[in-house]
Amino acid sequence: MASEQAGDRSVLNERPAPFQVARDESVSGAHVLVVDDDPRLRRLLQRYLVEHGFRVTASASALEARQALGFMLPDAIVLDVTMPGETGLELTRALRTQGLDIPILLLTARGEPEDRITGLEAGADDYLGKPFEPRELLLRLKAHLRRLTPSAPADNLRVVRLGMVEFDPARGVLTGENGPVHLTGGEAALLAALSRRPNEVLSREEIAVALDMTEIGERAVDVQVTRLRRRIEPDPREPRYLHTIRGKGYVLKPGF
């Protein structure tokens, strides 16, 4: 067993995790679909996530993942990008087009900022380059799942009205005429950051820090802004609420 565990660890990161992450009861029991063509990586992730309170379904390809999604809806998907046949990016785009609104975390051996931006543009919530520490994946996964867990409203956070939709920063929920509007984790984090400081210009650097995207760069902020405008603007090409301030950043201007 010891030799098997050492071999599995080499698929991720040669260094063992310095400490274990305590179980987070707020996301305990969440169901994660792990999709990767590497059997050792699937086995390691399945065992690691189960040890931390998750239920896990593992698939070896996008085709197997589609079959699994035909009879169950997980709470999140951990998805490899470079797989034979349909890639993780192609599957992500397809699932978003179909309206699937759960967190999608992409895994890839290519960790360049441009590759991460491509993943965000495809509709992913997060992007982790291989090799990686399982502990980092766990923390990112928990963070995205907690965003979906309703929390008690805070007195100092008011609902923001943006024409026909309104956003509750305390709960991270955008609501339109027909009910809740899906936001990815990045979109919700961006709108929350802007809503906490309405009518105030936030620099791209400030937004990158709020979105935990400093390693990717300011271009990733622009991608998230473009995606968010599709959710809140009547015409994203002529923004009424989320404005670009040339040379300075972005500002949210609530109103009807």
mmCIF file of C-alpha atoms in Angstrom:
data_model
loop_
_atom_site.group_PDB
_atom_site.id
_atom_site.type_symbol
_atom_site.label_atom_id
_atom_site.label_comp_id
_atom_site.label_asym_id
_atom_site.label_seq_id
_atom_site.Cartn_x
_atom_site.Cartn_y
_atom_site.Cartn_z
ATOM 1 C CA MET A 1 0.000 0.000 0.000
ATOM 2 C CA ALA A 2 2.845 2.391 0.830
ATOM 3 C CA SER A 3 4.456 1.892 -2.605
ATOM 4 C CA GLU A 4 1.072 2.391 -4.306
ATOM 5 C CA GLN A 5 0.485 5.670 -2.460
ATOM 6 C CA ALA A 6 3.962 6.936 -3.390
ATOM 7 C CA GLY A 7 3.315 6.123 -7.035
ATOM 8 C CA ASP A 8 -0.023 7.899 -6.945
ATOM 9 C CA ARG A 9 1.507 11.007 -5.379
ATOM 10 C CA SER A 10 3.978 11.319 -8.273
ATOM 11 C CA VAL A 11 1.045 11.901 -10.610
ATOM 12 C CA LEU A 12 0.333 15.119 -8.732
ATOM 13 C CA ASN A 13 3.272 16.573 -6.842
ATOM 14 C CA GLU A 14 6.416 14.871 -5.627
ATOM 15 C CA ARG A 15 6.182 16.656 -2.276
ATOM 16 C CA PRO A 16 3.709 15.233 0.280
ATOM 17 C CA ALA A 17 1.197 17.677 1.725
ATOM 18 C CA PRO A 18 2.633 19.283 4.904
ATOM 19 C CA PHE A 19 -0.604 18.792 6.816
ATOM 20 C CA GLN A 20 -4.116 17.483 6.369
ATOM 21 C CA VAL A 21 -7.091 19.756 5.814
ATOM 22 C CA ALA A 22 -9.792 19.467 8.459
ATOM 23 C CA ARG A 23 -13.158 18.220 7.245
ATOM 24 C CA ASP A 24 -15.518 21.058 6.389
ATOM 25 C CA GLU A 25 -19.010 20.073 7.495
ATOM 26 C CA SER A 26 -20.574 22.855 5.393
ATOM 27 C CA VAL A 27 -19.753 20.890 2.223
ATOM 28 C CA SER A 28 -19.685 17.396 3.721
ATOM 29 C CA GLY A 29 -21.530 14.896 1.543
ATOM 30 C CA ALA A 30 -21.226 16.964 -1.653
ATOM 31 C CA HIS A 31 -21.058 14.821 -4.789
ATOM 32 C CA VAL A 32 -18.080 15.392 -7.116
ATOM 33 C CA LEU A 33 -17.654 13.964 -10.616
ATOM 34 C CA VAL A 34 -13.941 13.408 -11.354
ATOM 35 C CA VAL A 35 -13.128 13.056 -15.071
ATOM 36 C CA ASP A 36 -9.572 12.090 -16.071
ATOM 37 C CA ASP A 37 -8.091 9.493 -18.406
ATOM 38 C CA ASP A 38 -5.217 8.792 -15.966
ATOM 39 C CA PRO A 39 -6.365 5.857 -13.782
ATOM 40 C CA ARG A 40 -3.817 6.563 -11.023
ATOM 41 C CA LEU A 41 -4.922 10.173 -10.740
ATOM 42 C CA ARG A 42 -8.599 9.184 -10.665
ATOM 43 C CA ARG A 43 -7.893 6.663 -7.920
ATOM 44 C CA LEU A 44 -5.912 9.149 -5.831
ATOM 45 C CA LEU A 45 -8.461 11.938 -6.139
ATOM 46 C CA GLN A 46 -11.367 9.618 -5.418
ATOM 47 C CA ARG A 47 -9.707 8.290 -2.268
ATOM 48 C CA TYR A 48 -8.567 11.739 -1.110
ATOM 49 C CA LEU A 49 -11.945 13.426 -1.603
ATOM 50 C CA VAL A 50 -13.832 10.564 0.039
ATOM 51 C CA GLU A 51 -11.506 10.836 3.050
ATOM 52 C CA HIS A 52 -12.587 14.484 3.340
ATOM 53 C CA GLY A 53 -16.302 13.834 3.334
ATOM 54 C CA PHE A 54 -17.225 13.948 -0.377
ATOM 55 C CA ARG A 55 -19.102 11.433 -2.463
ATOM 56 C CA VAL A 56 -17.228 10.762 -5.702
ATOM 57 C CA THR A 57 -18.084 9.351 -9.123
ATOM 58 C CA ALA A 58 -15.099 8.786 -11.429
ATOM 59 C CA SER A 59 -15.117 8.737 -15.246
ATOM 60 C CA ALA A 60 -12.249 7.988 -17.647
ATOM 61 C CA SER A 61 -13.469 10.146 -20.556
ATOM 62 C CA ALA A 62 -15.883 12.859 -21.580
ATOM 63 C CA LEU A 63 -18.146 10.140 -23.005
ATOM 64 C CA GLU A 64 -18.280 8.340 -19.653
ATOM 65 C CA ALA A 65 -18.922 11.668 -17.931
ATOM 66 C CA ARG A 66 -21.861 12.376 -20.257
ATOM 67 C CA GLN A 67 -23.279 8.944 -19.485
ATOM 68 C CA ALA A 68 -22.941 9.582 -15.744
ATOM 69 C CA LEU A 69 -24.600 12.988 -16.073
ATOM 70 C CA GLY A 70 -27.503 11.272 -17.781
ATOM 71 C CA PHE A 71 -28.633 9.711 -14.512
ATOM 72 C CA MET A 72 -27.213 11.946 -11.774
ATOM 73 C CA LEU A 73 -26.383 15.602 -11.132
ATOM 74 C CA PRO A 74 -23.197 16.166 -9.098
ATOM 75 C CA ASP A 75 -22.476 19.239 -7.021
ATOM 76 C CA ALA A 76 -19.208 19.918 -8.874
ATOM 77 C CA ILE A 77 -17.001 18.520 -11.640
ATOM 78 C CA VAL A 78 -13.200 18.134 -11.589
ATOM 79 C CA LEU A 79 -12.279 17.776 -15.258
ATOM 80 C CA ASP A 80 -9.015 17.048 -17.086
ATOM 81 C CA VAL A 81 -8.431 19.198 -20.174
ATOM 82 C CA THR A 82 -6.227 16.966 -22.357
ATOM 83 C CA MET A 83 -8.140 13.714 -22.856
ATOM 84 C CA PRO A 84 -8.457 11.549 -25.977
ATOM 85 C CA GLY A 85 -11.616 12.249 -27.945
ATOM 86 C CA GLU A 86 -13.683 15.108 -26.567
ATOM 87 C CA THR A 87 -11.425 17.380 -24.507
ATOM 88 C CA GLY A 88 -12.231 18.921 -21.166
ATOM 89 C CA LEU A 89 -12.583 22.352 -22.762
ATOM 90 C CA GLU A 90 -15.052 21.034 -25.333
ATOM 91 C CA LEU A 91 -17.076 19.257 -22.656
ATOM 92 C CA THR A 92 -17.104 22.400 -20.492
ATOM 93 C CA ARG A 93 -18.435 24.524 -23.366
ATOM 94 C CA ALA A 94 -21.091 21.925 -24.155
ATOM 95 C CA LEU A 95 -22.258 21.622 -20.546
ATOM 96 C CA ARG A 96 -22.524 25.392 -20.160
ATOM 97 C CA THR A 97 -24.452 25.641 -23.423
ATOM 98 C CA GLN A 98 -26.861 23.034 -22.062
ATOM 99 C CA GLY A 99 -27.370 25.170 -18.955
ATOM 100 C CA LEU A 100 -25.440 23.106 -16.398
ATOM 101 C CA ASP A 101 -24.694 25.573 -13.594
ATOM 102 C CA ILE A 102 -22.464 23.681 -11.158
ATOM 103 C CA PRO A 103 -18.787 24.503 -10.451
ATOM 104 C CA ILE A 104 -16.319 23.090 -13.000
ATOM 105 C CA LEU A 105 -12.627 22.922 -12.075
ATOM 106 C CA LEU A 106 -10.233 22.164 -14.936
ATOM 107 C CA LEU A 107 -6.985 20.212 -14.548
ATOM 108 C CA THR A 108 -4.160 20.368 -17.081
ATOM 109 C CA ALA A 109 -0.450 19.858 -17.498
ATOM 110 C CA ARG A 110 -0.393 23.204 -19.299
ATOM 111 C CA GLY A 111 -0.434 25.875 -16.616
ATOM 112 C CA GLU A 112 0.335 28.994 -18.647
ATOM 113 C CA PRO A 113 -1.873 32.056 -18.015
ATOM 114 C CA GLU A 114 -3.200 31.944 -21.593
ATOM 115 C CA ASP A 115 -4.378 28.366 -21.076
ATOM 116 C CA ARG A 116 -6.153 29.350 -17.861
ATOM 117 C CA ILE A 117 -7.863 32.238 -19.605
ATOM 118 C CA THR A 118 -9.036 29.852 -22.332
ATOM 119 C CA GLY A 119 -10.539 27.669 -19.610
ATOM 120 C CA LEU A 120 -12.380 30.623 -18.079
ATOM 121 C CA GLU A 121 -13.674 31.628 -21.498
ATOM 122 C CA ALA A 122 -15.018 28.098 -21.954
ATOM 123 C CA GLY A 123 -17.098 28.541 -18.791
ATOM 124 C CA ALA A 124 -14.915 26.935 -16.126
ATOM 125 C CA ASP A 125 -14.957 28.278 -12.571
ATOM 126 C CA ASP A 126 -11.332 27.468 -11.819
ATOM 127 C CA TYR A 127 -8.143 26.058 -13.346
ATOM 128 C CA LEU A 128 -5.359 24.057 -11.700
ATOM 129 C CA GLY A 129 -2.102 23.123 -13.438
ATOM 130 C CA LYS A 130 -0.444 19.728 -12.955
ATOM 131 C CA PRO A 131 1.396 18.739 -10.870
ATOM 132 C CA PHE A 132 -0.640 20.049 -7.956
ATOM 133 C CA GLU A 133 -1.170 19.341 -4.300
ATOM 134 C CA PRO A 134 -4.463 17.511 -3.627
ATOM 135 C CA ARG A 135 -4.882 19.854 -0.658
ATOM 136 C CA GLU A 136 -4.991 22.884 -2.996
ATOM 137 C CA LEU A 137 -7.658 21.238 -5.145
ATOM 138 C CA LEU A 138 -9.643 20.445 -1.998
ATOM 139 C CA LEU A 139 -9.519 24.037 -0.764
ATOM 140 C CA ARG A 140 -10.542 25.451 -4.151
ATOM 141 C CA LEU A 141 -13.374 22.939 -4.430
ATOM 142 C CA LYS A 142 -14.682 23.822 -0.976
ATOM 143 C CA ALA A 143 -14.531 27.536 -1.754
ATOM 144 C CA HIS A 144 -16.685 27.151 -4.865
ATOM 145 C CA LEU A 145 -19.193 24.910 -3.121
ATOM 146 C CA ARG A 146 -19.534 27.310 -0.189
ATOM 147 C CA ARG A 147 -20.508 30.071 -2.623
ATOM 148 C CA LEU A 148 -23.537 27.973 -3.519
ATOM 149 C CA THR A 149 -24.569 27.493 0.125
ATOM 150 C CA PRO A 150 -27.119 30.130 1.216
ATOM 151 C CA SER A 151 -25.935 32.240 4.114
ATOM 152 C CA ALA A 152 -27.727 34.563 6.467
ATOM 153 C CA PRO A 153 -28.062 38.105 5.132
ATOM 154 C CA ALA A 154 -25.670 40.673 6.585
ATOM 155 C CA ASP A 155 -27.057 44.009 7.750
ATOM 156 C CA ASN A 156 -24.367 46.015 5.956
ATOM 157 C CA LEU A 157 -24.840 44.330 2.567
ATOM 158 C CA ARG A 158 -27.802 45.631 0.605
ATOM 159 C CA VAL A 159 -29.436 44.040 -2.408
ATOM 160 C CA VAL A 160 -28.250 45.780 -5.576
ATOM 161 C CA ARG A 161 -30.759 46.546 -8.319
ATOM 162 C CA LEU A 162 -29.539 46.357 -11.923
ATOM 163 C CA GLY A 163 -32.533 47.022 -14.145
ATOM 164 C CA MET A 164 -34.583 43.824 -14.387
ATOM 165 C CA VAL A 165 -32.258 41.809 -12.141
ATOM 166 C CA GLU A 166 -31.096 42.196 -8.551
ATOM 167 C CA PHE A 167 -28.081 40.822 -6.728
ATOM 168 C CA ASP A 168 -27.828 39.846 -3.069
ATOM 169 C CA PRO A 169 -24.106 40.160 -2.126
ATOM 170 C CA ALA A 170 -24.596 38.328 1.163
ATOM 171 C CA ARG A 171 -25.923 35.209 -0.560
ATOM 172 C CA GLY A 172 -24.207 35.596 -3.936
ATOM 173 C CA VAL A 173 -27.561 35.182 -5.707
ATOM 174 C CA LEU A 174 -28.615 37.019 -8.881
ATOM 175 C CA THR A 175 -32.382 37.021 -9.479
ATOM 176 C CA GLY A 176 -34.289 37.969 -12.614
ATOM 177 C CA GLU A 177 -37.933 38.068 -13.638
ATOM 178 C CA ASN A 178 -38.009 34.283 -14.019
ATOM 179 C CA GLY A 179 -36.092 33.418 -10.872
ATOM 180 C CA PRO A 180 -32.396 32.822 -10.063
ATOM 181 C CA VAL A 181 -29.843 33.537 -12.789
ATOM 182 C CA HIS A 182 -26.841 31.215 -12.872
ATOM 183 C CA LEU A 183 -23.469 32.725 -12.035
ATOM 184 C CA THR A 184 -20.183 30.860 -12.059
ATOM 185 C CA GLY A 185 -18.013 31.215 -8.985
ATOM 186 C CA GLY A 186 -15.859 33.837 -10.699
ATOM 187 C CA GLU A 187 -18.846 35.847 -11.901
ATOM 188 C CA ALA A 188 -20.436 35.812 -8.437
ATOM 189 C CA ALA A 189 -17.165 36.858 -6.797
ATOM 190 C CA LEU A 190 -16.731 39.712 -9.283
ATOM 191 C CA LEU A 191 -20.279 40.992 -8.855
ATOM 192 C CA ALA A 192 -19.966 40.744 -5.059
ATOM 193 C CA ALA A 193 -16.728 42.754 -5.081
ATOM 194 C CA LEU A 194 -18.279 45.456 -7.272
ATOM 195 C CA SER A 195 -21.545 45.494 -5.288
ATOM 196 C CA ARG A 196 -19.737 46.120 -2.023
ATOM 197 C CA ARG A 197 -18.316 49.332 -3.520
ATOM 198 C CA PRO A 198 -21.010 50.636 -5.914
ATOM 199 C CA ASN A 199 -20.264 53.760 -7.964
ATOM 200 C CA GLU A 200 -16.584 53.385 -7.038
ATOM 201 C CA VAL A 201 -13.910 52.500 -9.581
ATOM 202 C CA LEU A 202 -12.038 49.276 -8.813
ATOM 203 C CA SER A 203 -8.731 48.732 -10.562
ATOM 204 C CA ARG A 204 -8.048 45.486 -12.394
ATOM 205 C CA GLU A 205 -5.425 44.706 -9.775
ATOM 206 C CA GLU A 206 -7.931 45.102 -6.933
ATOM 207 C CA ILE A 207 -10.414 42.889 -8.745
ATOM 208 C CA ALA A 208 -7.758 40.244 -9.467
ATOM 209 C CA VAL A 209 -6.993 40.073 -5.742
ATOM 210 C CA ALA A 210 -10.692 39.749 -4.882
ATOM 211 C CA LEU A 211 -11.073 36.942 -7.441
ATOM 212 C CA ASP A 212 -7.803 35.215 -6.446
ATOM 213 C CA MET A 213 -6.541 35.628 -10.012
ATOM 214 C CA THR A 214 -3.306 37.532 -9.449
ATOM 215 C CA GLU A 215 -1.266 34.678 -10.934
ATOM 216 C CA ILE A 216 -3.271 34.727 -14.173
ATOM 217 C CA GLY A 217 -3.189 38.464 -14.686
ATOM 218 C CA GLU A 218 -5.494 41.312 -15.572
ATOM 219 C CA ARG A 219 -6.647 39.698 -18.792
ATOM 220 C CA ALA A 220 -8.572 37.133 -16.737
ATOM 221 C CA VAL A 221 -10.432 40.014 -15.068
ATOM 222 C CA ASP A 222 -11.515 41.297 -18.484
ATOM 223 C CA VAL A 223 -12.801 37.810 -19.355
ATOM 224 C CA GLN A 224 -14.911 37.676 -16.191
ATOM 225 C CA VAL A 225 -16.272 41.180 -16.836
ATOM 226 C CA THR A 226 -17.300 40.178 -20.361
ATOM 227 C CA ARG A 227 -19.079 37.089 -19.046
ATOM 228 C CA LEU A 228 -20.796 38.997 -16.239
ATOM 229 C CA ARG A 229 -22.149 41.615 -18.630
ATOM 230 C CA ARG A 230 -23.972 38.846 -20.484
ATOM 231 C CA ARG A 231 -25.822 38.102 -17.237
ATOM 232 C CA ILE A 232 -26.772 41.604 -16.139
ATOM 233 C CA GLU A 233 -26.825 43.889 -19.180
ATOM 234 C CA PRO A 234 -29.759 44.226 -21.625
ATOM 235 C CA ASP A 235 -27.127 44.807 -24.328
ATOM 236 C CA PRO A 236 -23.593 43.735 -23.260
ATOM 237 C CA ARG A 237 -22.128 45.791 -26.111
ATOM 238 C CA GLU A 238 -23.612 48.965 -24.597
ATOM 239 C CA PRO A 239 -23.223 48.505 -20.813
ATOM 240 C CA ARG A 240 -25.631 50.410 -18.582
ATOM 241 C CA TYR A 241 -24.491 49.086 -15.204
ATOM 242 C CA LEU A 242 -20.954 47.676 -15.457
ATOM 243 C CA HIS A 243 -18.781 50.403 -16.982
ATOM 244 C CA THR A 244 -15.178 50.423 -18.142
ATOM 245 C CA ILE A 245 -13.187 53.425 -16.975
ATOM 246 C CA ARG A 246 -10.310 53.665 -19.425
ATOM 247 C CA GLY A 247 -6.936 53.404 -17.745
ATOM 248 C CA LYS A 248 -8.467 52.899 -14.296
ATOM 249 C CA GLY A 249 -10.693 49.817 -14.098
ATOM 250 C CA TYR A 250 -14.388 49.033 -13.717
ATOM 251 C CA VAL A 251 -17.312 50.492 -11.807
ATOM 252 C CA LEU A 252 -20.787 49.135 -11.041
ATOM 253 C CA LYS A 253 -23.576 51.716 -11.240
ATOM 254 C CA PRO A 254 -26.836 50.270 -9.883
ATOM 255 C CA GLY A 255 -30.150 51.581 -11.137
ATOM 256 C CA PHE A 256 -33.364 50.799 -12.996
#
